Amino acid sequence: MLLVIDVGNTNIVFGIYKDDELLYDWRISTDKDKSSDEYGLLFNQIFQFNGINPKQIKDVIISSVVPPLMHTLPTMSMRYLGIEPLVVGVDIKTGIKIKYDNPREVGADRIVNAVAAHSKYGGPLIIVDVGTAVTFCSVSKEGDYLGGVIYPGIKISSEALFTRTSKLPKVEIAKPKKVIGKTTVASIQSGLVYGYIGMIDYIIEKMIEEMESSVEEVNIIGTGGFSSLIASESKYINRIDRLLTLAGLKIIYERNR
């Protein structure tokens, strides 16, 4: 069995593969202050609840965009599983060329998503990851990572609106029935949800222009925690794959095994 772990700013998503099948996947809150022992106990509790013997796990691969956990989780893996994990970074084989001016600036999650999406769906493609940040990644037909866009996430915008205004309440991020809200809560929800849908579609249009391609030619994939809410309403996103990063970790593991 292979344990794949994707550490994001809001959530840690992890799963277990047996051969090519994803048997389990879980999502827990990211806590930068947790120790390796605390994470080890938490992972073992989840494994125990699902009837998994940790001794069945033979390999671990980790990607992280949270620097404080870049040491914590590998230490957890070695201490509680007896496995030195493969950590996604600039020195491992990904199978794609990164065309960024400085490849070291590209987040591990964006690289992993690009690997998975190109392998599963082919290029050219655009990946829209709707999470703590909204990231857009452009990948060529050959699988080269061309660059992208980074935008504040919907939850960040919601929190900023609540903390920086005196009268506006904190609201649940949900899609209202109509764009024209009849209450303050519905109006905020409309601005957040439909505003992000419009932003996503506009940026996709501009990216397709710069890729000198057409909507028909480009595979446009949505992923991330809010993808079902936001990306599913897009005019252009033709597929939602919420576990894209886990698939990418599995592919990168195979390429480095």
mmCIF file of C-alpha atoms in Angstrom:
data_model
loop_
_atom_site.group_PDB
_atom_site.id
_atom_site.type_symbol
_atom_site.label_atom_id
_atom_site.label_comp_id
_atom_site.label_asym_id
_atom_site.label_seq_id
_atom_site.Cartn_x
_atom_site.Cartn_y
_atom_site.Cartn_z
ATOM 1 C CA MET A 1 0.000 0.000 0.000
ATOM 2 C CA LEU A 2 1.075 3.574 -0.767
ATOM 3 C CA LEU A 3 0.168 6.497 1.503
ATOM 4 C CA VAL A 4 -0.141 9.789 -0.403
ATOM 5 C CA ILE A 5 -0.324 13.065 1.566
ATOM 6 C CA ASP A 6 -1.101 16.528 0.172
ATOM 7 C CA VAL A 7 -0.570 19.320 2.712
ATOM 8 C CA GLY A 8 -2.522 22.469 1.893
ATOM 9 C CA ASN A 9 -2.932 25.689 3.818
ATOM 10 C CA THR A 10 -6.442 24.783 5.002
ATOM 11 C CA ASN A 11 -6.629 20.996 4.750
ATOM 12 C CA ILE A 12 -4.412 17.939 4.596
ATOM 13 C CA VAL A 13 -5.837 15.493 2.072
ATOM 14 C CA PHE A 14 -4.431 11.997 2.159
ATOM 15 C CA GLY A 15 -5.282 8.561 0.883
ATOM 16 C CA ILE A 16 -4.121 4.987 0.469
ATOM 17 C CA TYR A 17 -3.516 3.285 -2.855
ATOM 18 C CA LYS A 18 -3.349 -0.451 -3.335
ATOM 19 C CA ASP A 19 -1.766 -0.966 -6.738
ATOM 20 C CA ASP A 20 -3.686 1.517 -8.942
ATOM 21 C CA GLU A 21 -6.836 1.705 -6.814
ATOM 22 C CA LEU A 22 -7.467 4.503 -4.325
ATOM 23 C CA LEU A 23 -8.952 2.560 -1.433
ATOM 24 C CA TYR A 24 -9.485 5.440 1.007
ATOM 25 C CA ASP A 25 -9.223 9.192 1.092
ATOM 26 C CA TRP A 26 -9.547 11.595 4.022
ATOM 27 C CA ARG A 27 -9.478 15.335 4.691
ATOM 28 C CA ILE A 28 -8.357 16.883 7.999
ATOM 29 C CA SER A 29 -7.665 20.476 9.032
ATOM 30 C CA THR A 30 -4.102 21.693 8.640
ATOM 31 C CA ASP A 31 -2.588 22.610 11.995
ATOM 32 C CA LYS A 32 0.900 24.089 11.754
ATOM 33 C CA ASP A 33 1.329 23.799 15.529
ATOM 34 C CA LYS A 34 0.741 20.043 15.762
ATOM 35 C CA SER A 35 3.812 17.943 16.492
ATOM 36 C CA SER A 36 4.889 14.846 14.574
ATOM 37 C CA ASP A 37 3.653 12.750 17.503
ATOM 38 C CA GLU A 38 0.218 14.375 17.413
ATOM 39 C CA TYR A 39 -0.079 13.766 13.666
ATOM 40 C CA GLY A 40 1.184 10.210 14.125
ATOM 41 C CA LEU A 41 -1.507 9.457 16.694
ATOM 42 C CA LEU A 42 -4.187 11.089 14.525
ATOM 43 C CA PHE A 43 -3.197 9.125 11.412
ATOM 44 C CA ASN A 44 -3.094 5.884 13.391
ATOM 45 C CA GLN A 45 -6.565 6.554 14.817
ATOM 46 C CA ILE A 46 -7.926 7.082 11.301
ATOM 47 C CA PHE A 47 -6.213 3.915 10.062
ATOM 48 C CA GLN A 48 -7.530 1.915 13.029
ATOM 49 C CA PHE A 49 -11.080 3.193 12.522
ATOM 50 C CA ASN A 50 -10.952 2.009 8.879
ATOM 51 C CA GLY A 51 -9.420 -1.367 9.741
ATOM 52 C CA ILE A 52 -6.017 -0.590 8.214
ATOM 53 C CA ASN A 53 -2.873 -2.113 9.658
ATOM 54 C CA PRO A 54 -0.124 0.558 9.334
ATOM 55 C CA LYS A 55 2.384 -2.250 8.674
ATOM 56 C CA GLN A 56 0.655 -2.785 5.310
ATOM 57 C CA ILE A 57 1.845 0.664 4.185
ATOM 58 C CA LYS A 58 5.126 0.190 2.349
ATOM 59 C CA ASP A 59 5.781 3.666 0.907
ATOM 60 C CA VAL A 60 4.827 7.297 1.535
ATOM 61 C CA ILE A 61 4.913 10.383 -0.704
ATOM 62 C CA ILE A 62 4.227 13.921 0.544
ATOM 63 C CA SER A 63 3.667 17.282 -1.129
ATOM 64 C CA SER A 64 3.342 20.417 0.974
ATOM 65 C CA VAL A 65 2.872 24.159 0.580
ATOM 66 C CA VAL A 66 3.156 24.695 4.355
ATOM 67 C CA PRO A 67 6.839 25.101 5.320
ATOM 68 C CA PRO A 68 6.433 24.350 9.069
ATOM 69 C CA LEU A 69 5.047 20.903 8.211
ATOM 70 C CA MET A 70 7.820 20.013 5.744
ATOM 71 C CA HIS A 71 9.743 18.534 8.680
ATOM 72 C CA THR A 72 6.817 17.464 10.882
ATOM 73 C CA LEU A 73 5.111 15.018 8.525
ATOM 74 C CA PRO A 74 8.260 13.291 7.215
ATOM 75 C CA THR A 75 9.298 12.834 10.861
ATOM 76 C CA MET A 76 5.864 11.393 11.604
ATOM 77 C CA SER A 77 6.235 8.956 8.696
ATOM 78 C CA MET A 78 9.638 7.746 9.863
ATOM 79 C CA ARG A 79 8.668 7.500 13.544
ATOM 80 C CA TYR A 80 5.226 5.901 13.237
ATOM 81 C CA LEU A 81 5.446 4.016 9.939
ATOM 82 C CA GLY A 82 9.180 3.331 9.752
ATOM 83 C CA ILE A 83 9.258 4.797 6.244
ATOM 84 C CA GLU A 84 11.396 7.624 4.888
ATOM 85 C CA PRO A 85 8.942 9.394 2.572
ATOM 86 C CA LEU A 86 9.496 10.795 -0.890
ATOM 87 C CA VAL A 87 8.916 14.562 -0.660
ATOM 88 C CA VAL A 88 7.892 16.447 -3.799
ATOM 89 C CA GLY A 89 10.452 19.115 -4.684
ATOM 90 C CA VAL A 90 12.490 20.481 -7.574
ATOM 91 C CA ASP A 91 14.935 17.581 -7.480
ATOM 92 C CA ILE A 92 12.527 14.723 -8.114
ATOM 93 C CA LYS A 93 11.345 13.350 -11.461
ATOM 94 C CA THR A 94 7.953 14.708 -12.498
ATOM 95 C CA GLY A 95 7.982 14.051 -16.227
ATOM 96 C CA ILE A 96 7.113 17.675 -17.064
ATOM 97 C CA LYS A 97 9.223 20.696 -17.974
ATOM 98 C CA ILE A 98 8.566 23.810 -15.894
ATOM 99 C CA LYS A 99 8.697 26.965 -18.036
ATOM 100 C CA TYR A 100 8.498 29.356 -15.066
ATOM 101 C CA ASP A 101 11.307 31.936 -14.934
ATOM 102 C CA ASN A 102 12.307 30.372 -11.600
ATOM 103 C CA PRO A 103 10.977 26.776 -11.370
ATOM 104 C CA ARG A 104 11.599 26.743 -7.603
ATOM 105 C CA GLU A 105 8.785 29.278 -7.164
ATOM 106 C CA VAL A 106 6.088 26.865 -8.379
ATOM 107 C CA GLY A 107 4.150 25.305 -5.497
ATOM 108 C CA ALA A 108 4.339 21.547 -5.117
ATOM 109 C CA ASP A 109 0.553 21.255 -5.384
ATOM 110 C CA ARG A 110 0.541 22.971 -8.781
ATOM 111 C CA ILE A 111 3.243 20.662 -10.123
ATOM 112 C CA VAL A 112 1.435 17.571 -8.842
ATOM 113 C CA ASN A 113 -1.876 18.722 -10.333
ATOM 114 C CA ALA A 114 -0.210 19.352 -13.697
ATOM 115 C CA VAL A 115 1.336 15.878 -13.712
ATOM 116 C CA ALA A 116 -1.984 14.224 -12.885
ATOM 117 C CA ALA A 117 -4.138 16.240 -15.272
ATOM 118 C CA HIS A 118 -1.817 15.791 -18.252
ATOM 119 C CA SER A 119 -1.483 12.064 -17.557
ATOM 120 C CA LYS A 120 -5.233 11.526 -17.129
ATOM 121 C CA TYR A 121 -6.739 13.949 -19.645
ATOM 122 C CA GLY A 122 -3.973 15.082 -22.012
ATOM 123 C CA GLY A 123 -3.028 18.581 -23.092
ATOM 124 C CA PRO A 124 -3.275 21.383 -23.751
ATOM 125 C CA LEU A 125 -5.082 22.011 -20.509
ATOM 126 C CA ILE A 126 -5.957 24.502 -17.811
ATOM 127 C CA ILE A 127 -6.299 23.407 -14.187
ATOM 128 C CA VAL A 128 -8.393 25.545 -11.852
ATOM 129 C CA ASP A 129 -7.742 24.687 -8.194
ATOM 130 C CA VAL A 130 -10.400 26.336 -6.012
ATOM 131 C CA GLY A 131 -8.978 26.139 -2.508
ATOM 132 C CA THR A 132 -7.414 28.512 0.022
ATOM 133 C CA ALA A 133 -6.150 30.338 -3.068
ATOM 134 C CA VAL A 134 -7.601 29.971 -6.548
ATOM 135 C CA THR A 135 -4.804 28.898 -8.864
ATOM 136 C CA PHE A 136 -4.903 28.527 -12.628
ATOM 137 C CA CYS A 137 -2.224 26.411 -14.302
ATOM 138 C CA SER A 138 -1.535 26.246 -18.029
ATOM 139 C CA VAL A 139 -0.029 23.067 -19.474
ATOM 140 C CA SER A 140 0.944 22.554 -23.102
ATOM 141 C CA LYS A 141 0.005 19.619 -25.314
ATOM 142 C CA GLU A 142 3.457 18.141 -24.678
ATOM 143 C CA GLY A 143 3.052 18.441 -20.905
ATOM 144 C CA ASP A 144 5.171 21.551 -20.296
ATOM 145 C CA TYR A 145 4.094 23.685 -17.338
ATOM 146 C CA LEU A 146 3.677 27.136 -18.917
ATOM 147 C CA GLY A 147 2.681 29.224 -15.877
ATOM 148 C CA GLY A 148 -0.542 30.465 -14.388
ATOM 149 C CA VAL A 149 -2.534 32.783 -12.158
ATOM 150 C CA ILE A 150 -2.908 33.034 -8.366
ATOM 151 C CA TYR A 151 -5.960 34.705 -6.820
ATOM 152 C CA PRO A 152 -7.194 34.985 -3.203
ATOM 153 C CA GLY A 153 -9.554 32.152 -2.330
ATOM 154 C CA ILE A 154 -13.260 32.541 -1.645
ATOM 155 C CA LYS A 155 -12.829 31.836 2.069
ATOM 156 C CA ILE A 156 -10.076 34.463 2.350
ATOM 157 C CA SER A 157 -12.341 37.013 0.645
ATOM 158 C CA SER A 158 -15.244 36.111 2.915
ATOM 159 C CA GLU A 159 -13.106 36.525 6.050
ATOM 160 C CA ALA A 160 -11.717 39.852 4.800
ATOM 161 C CA LEU A 161 -15.230 41.179 4.156
ATOM 162 C CA PHE A 162 -16.331 40.193 7.661
ATOM 163 C CA THR A 163 -13.263 41.531 9.484
ATOM 164 C CA ARG A 164 -12.877 44.781 7.533
ATOM 165 C CA THR A 165 -16.521 45.946 7.566
ATOM 166 C CA SER A 166 -18.501 46.956 10.633
ATOM 167 C CA LYS A 167 -22.004 45.791 9.726
ATOM 168 C CA LEU A 168 -21.579 42.878 7.340
ATOM 169 C CA PRO A 169 -21.971 39.464 9.003
ATOM 170 C CA LYS A 170 -19.910 36.328 8.573
ATOM 171 C CA VAL A 171 -21.828 34.008 6.260
ATOM 172 C CA GLU A 172 -21.789 30.403 5.165
ATOM 173 C CA ILE A 173 -20.251 30.032 1.722
ATOM 174 C CA ALA A 174 -23.207 28.650 -0.227
ATOM 175 C CA LYS A 175 -24.872 29.356 -3.562
ATOM 176 C CA PRO A 176 -28.063 31.440 -3.207
ATOM 177 C CA LYS A 177 -31.039 30.722 -5.444
ATOM 178 C CA LYS A 178 -30.790 34.066 -7.259
ATOM 179 C CA VAL A 179 -28.063 36.551 -8.089
ATOM 180 C CA ILE A 180 -30.167 39.456 -6.786
ATOM 181 C CA GLY A 181 -30.133 38.907 -3.032
ATOM 182 C CA LYS A 182 -33.148 39.893 -0.925
ATOM 183 C CA THR A 183 -31.193 39.818 2.359
ATOM 184 C CA THR A 184 -27.717 40.919 3.390
ATOM 185 C CA VAL A 185 -26.623 37.299 3.828
ATOM 186 C CA ALA A 186 -27.951 36.280 0.401
ATOM 187 C CA SER A 187 -26.340 39.350 -1.178
ATOM 188 C CA ILE A 188 -22.929 38.487 0.274
ATOM 189 C CA GLN A 189 -23.287 34.845 -0.792
ATOM 190 C CA SER A 190 -24.237 35.973 -4.287
ATOM 191 C CA GLY A 191 -21.224 38.260 -4.528
ATOM 192 C CA LEU A 192 -18.859 35.571 -3.343
ATOM 193 C CA VAL A 193 -20.176 32.629 -5.365
ATOM 194 C CA TYR A 194 -21.272 34.276 -8.609
ATOM 195 C CA GLY A 195 -18.402 36.751 -8.441
ATOM 196 C CA TYR A 196 -15.880 33.915 -8.342
ATOM 197 C CA ILE A 197 -17.657 32.057 -11.137
ATOM 198 C CA GLY A 198 -17.423 35.161 -13.325
ATOM 199 C CA MET A 199 -13.774 35.741 -12.412
ATOM 200 C CA ILE A 200 -12.869 32.131 -13.193
ATOM 201 C CA ASP A 201 -14.545 32.194 -16.599
ATOM 202 C CA TYR A 202 -12.922 35.506 -17.586
ATOM 203 C CA ILE A 203 -9.422 34.341 -16.646
ATOM 204 C CA ILE A 204 -9.954 31.054 -18.507
ATOM 205 C CA GLU A 205 -10.929 33.050 -21.635
ATOM 206 C CA LYS A 206 -7.776 35.179 -21.425
ATOM 207 C CA MET A 207 -5.540 32.142 -20.792
ATOM 208 C CA ILE A 208 -6.959 30.329 -23.821
ATOM 209 C CA GLU A 209 -6.225 33.420 -25.939
ATOM 210 C CA GLU A 210 -2.607 33.535 -24.755
ATOM 211 C CA MET A 211 -2.235 29.798 -25.325
ATOM 212 C CA GLU A 212 -3.320 30.519 -28.930
ATOM 213 C CA SER A 213 -5.899 27.789 -28.695
ATOM 214 C CA SER A 214 -9.681 27.403 -28.489
ATOM 215 C CA VAL A 215 -12.187 26.232 -25.880
ATOM 216 C CA GLU A 216 -12.758 23.070 -27.923
ATOM 217 C CA GLU A 217 -9.054 22.183 -27.895
ATOM 218 C CA VAL A 218 -8.221 22.816 -24.225
ATOM 219 C CA ASN A 219 -9.121 20.406 -21.454
ATOM 220 C CA ILE A 220 -10.256 22.536 -18.496
ATOM 221 C CA ILE A 221 -10.190 20.728 -15.160
ATOM 222 C CA GLY A 222 -11.542 21.923 -11.817
ATOM 223 C CA THR A 223 -10.210 20.650 -8.494
ATOM 224 C CA GLY A 224 -9.900 21.728 -4.851
ATOM 225 C CA GLY A 225 -12.186 21.950 -1.848
ATOM 226 C CA PHE A 226 -14.619 24.478 -3.339
ATOM 227 C CA SER A 227 -14.570 23.064 -6.876
ATOM 228 C CA SER A 228 -18.003 21.459 -6.617
ATOM 229 C CA LEU A 229 -19.542 24.767 -5.516
ATOM 230 C CA ILE A 230 -17.708 27.204 -7.787
ATOM 231 C CA ALA A 231 -16.063 25.389 -10.690
ATOM 232 C CA SER A 232 -19.137 23.268 -11.457
ATOM 233 C CA GLU A 233 -20.990 26.479 -12.452
ATOM 234 C CA SER A 234 -18.293 27.588 -14.904
ATOM 235 C CA LYS A 235 -19.126 27.813 -18.612
ATOM 236 C CA TYR A 236 -15.764 26.344 -19.504
ATOM 237 C CA ILE A 237 -14.690 23.805 -16.886
ATOM 238 C CA ASN A 238 -15.659 20.460 -18.367
ATOM 239 C CA ARG A 239 -14.547 18.135 -15.590
ATOM 240 C CA ILE A 240 -14.305 18.191 -11.778
ATOM 241 C CA ASP A 241 -11.628 15.995 -10.210
ATOM 242 C CA ARG A 242 -11.445 16.754 -6.480
ATOM 243 C CA LEU A 243 -8.779 14.086 -5.859
ATOM 244 C CA LEU A 244 -6.509 15.168 -8.714
ATOM 245 C CA THR A 245 -3.571 15.871 -6.379
ATOM 246 C CA LEU A 246 -3.660 12.386 -4.867
ATOM 247 C CA ALA A 247 -3.559 10.878 -8.362
ATOM 248 C CA GLY A 248 -0.594 13.115 -9.206
ATOM 249 C CA LEU A 249 1.290 11.980 -6.118
ATOM 250 C CA LYS A 250 0.752 8.357 -7.135
ATOM 251 C CA ILE A 251 2.102 9.081 -10.646
ATOM 252 C CA ILE A 252 5.157 10.945 -9.332
ATOM 253 C CA TYR A 253 5.850 8.122 -6.895
ATOM 254 C CA GLU A 254 5.834 5.632 -9.799
ATOM 255 C CA ARG A 255 8.214 7.824 -11.789
ATOM 256 C CA ASN A 256 10.703 7.935 -8.905
ATOM 257 C CA ARG A 257 10.365 4.420 -7.506
#
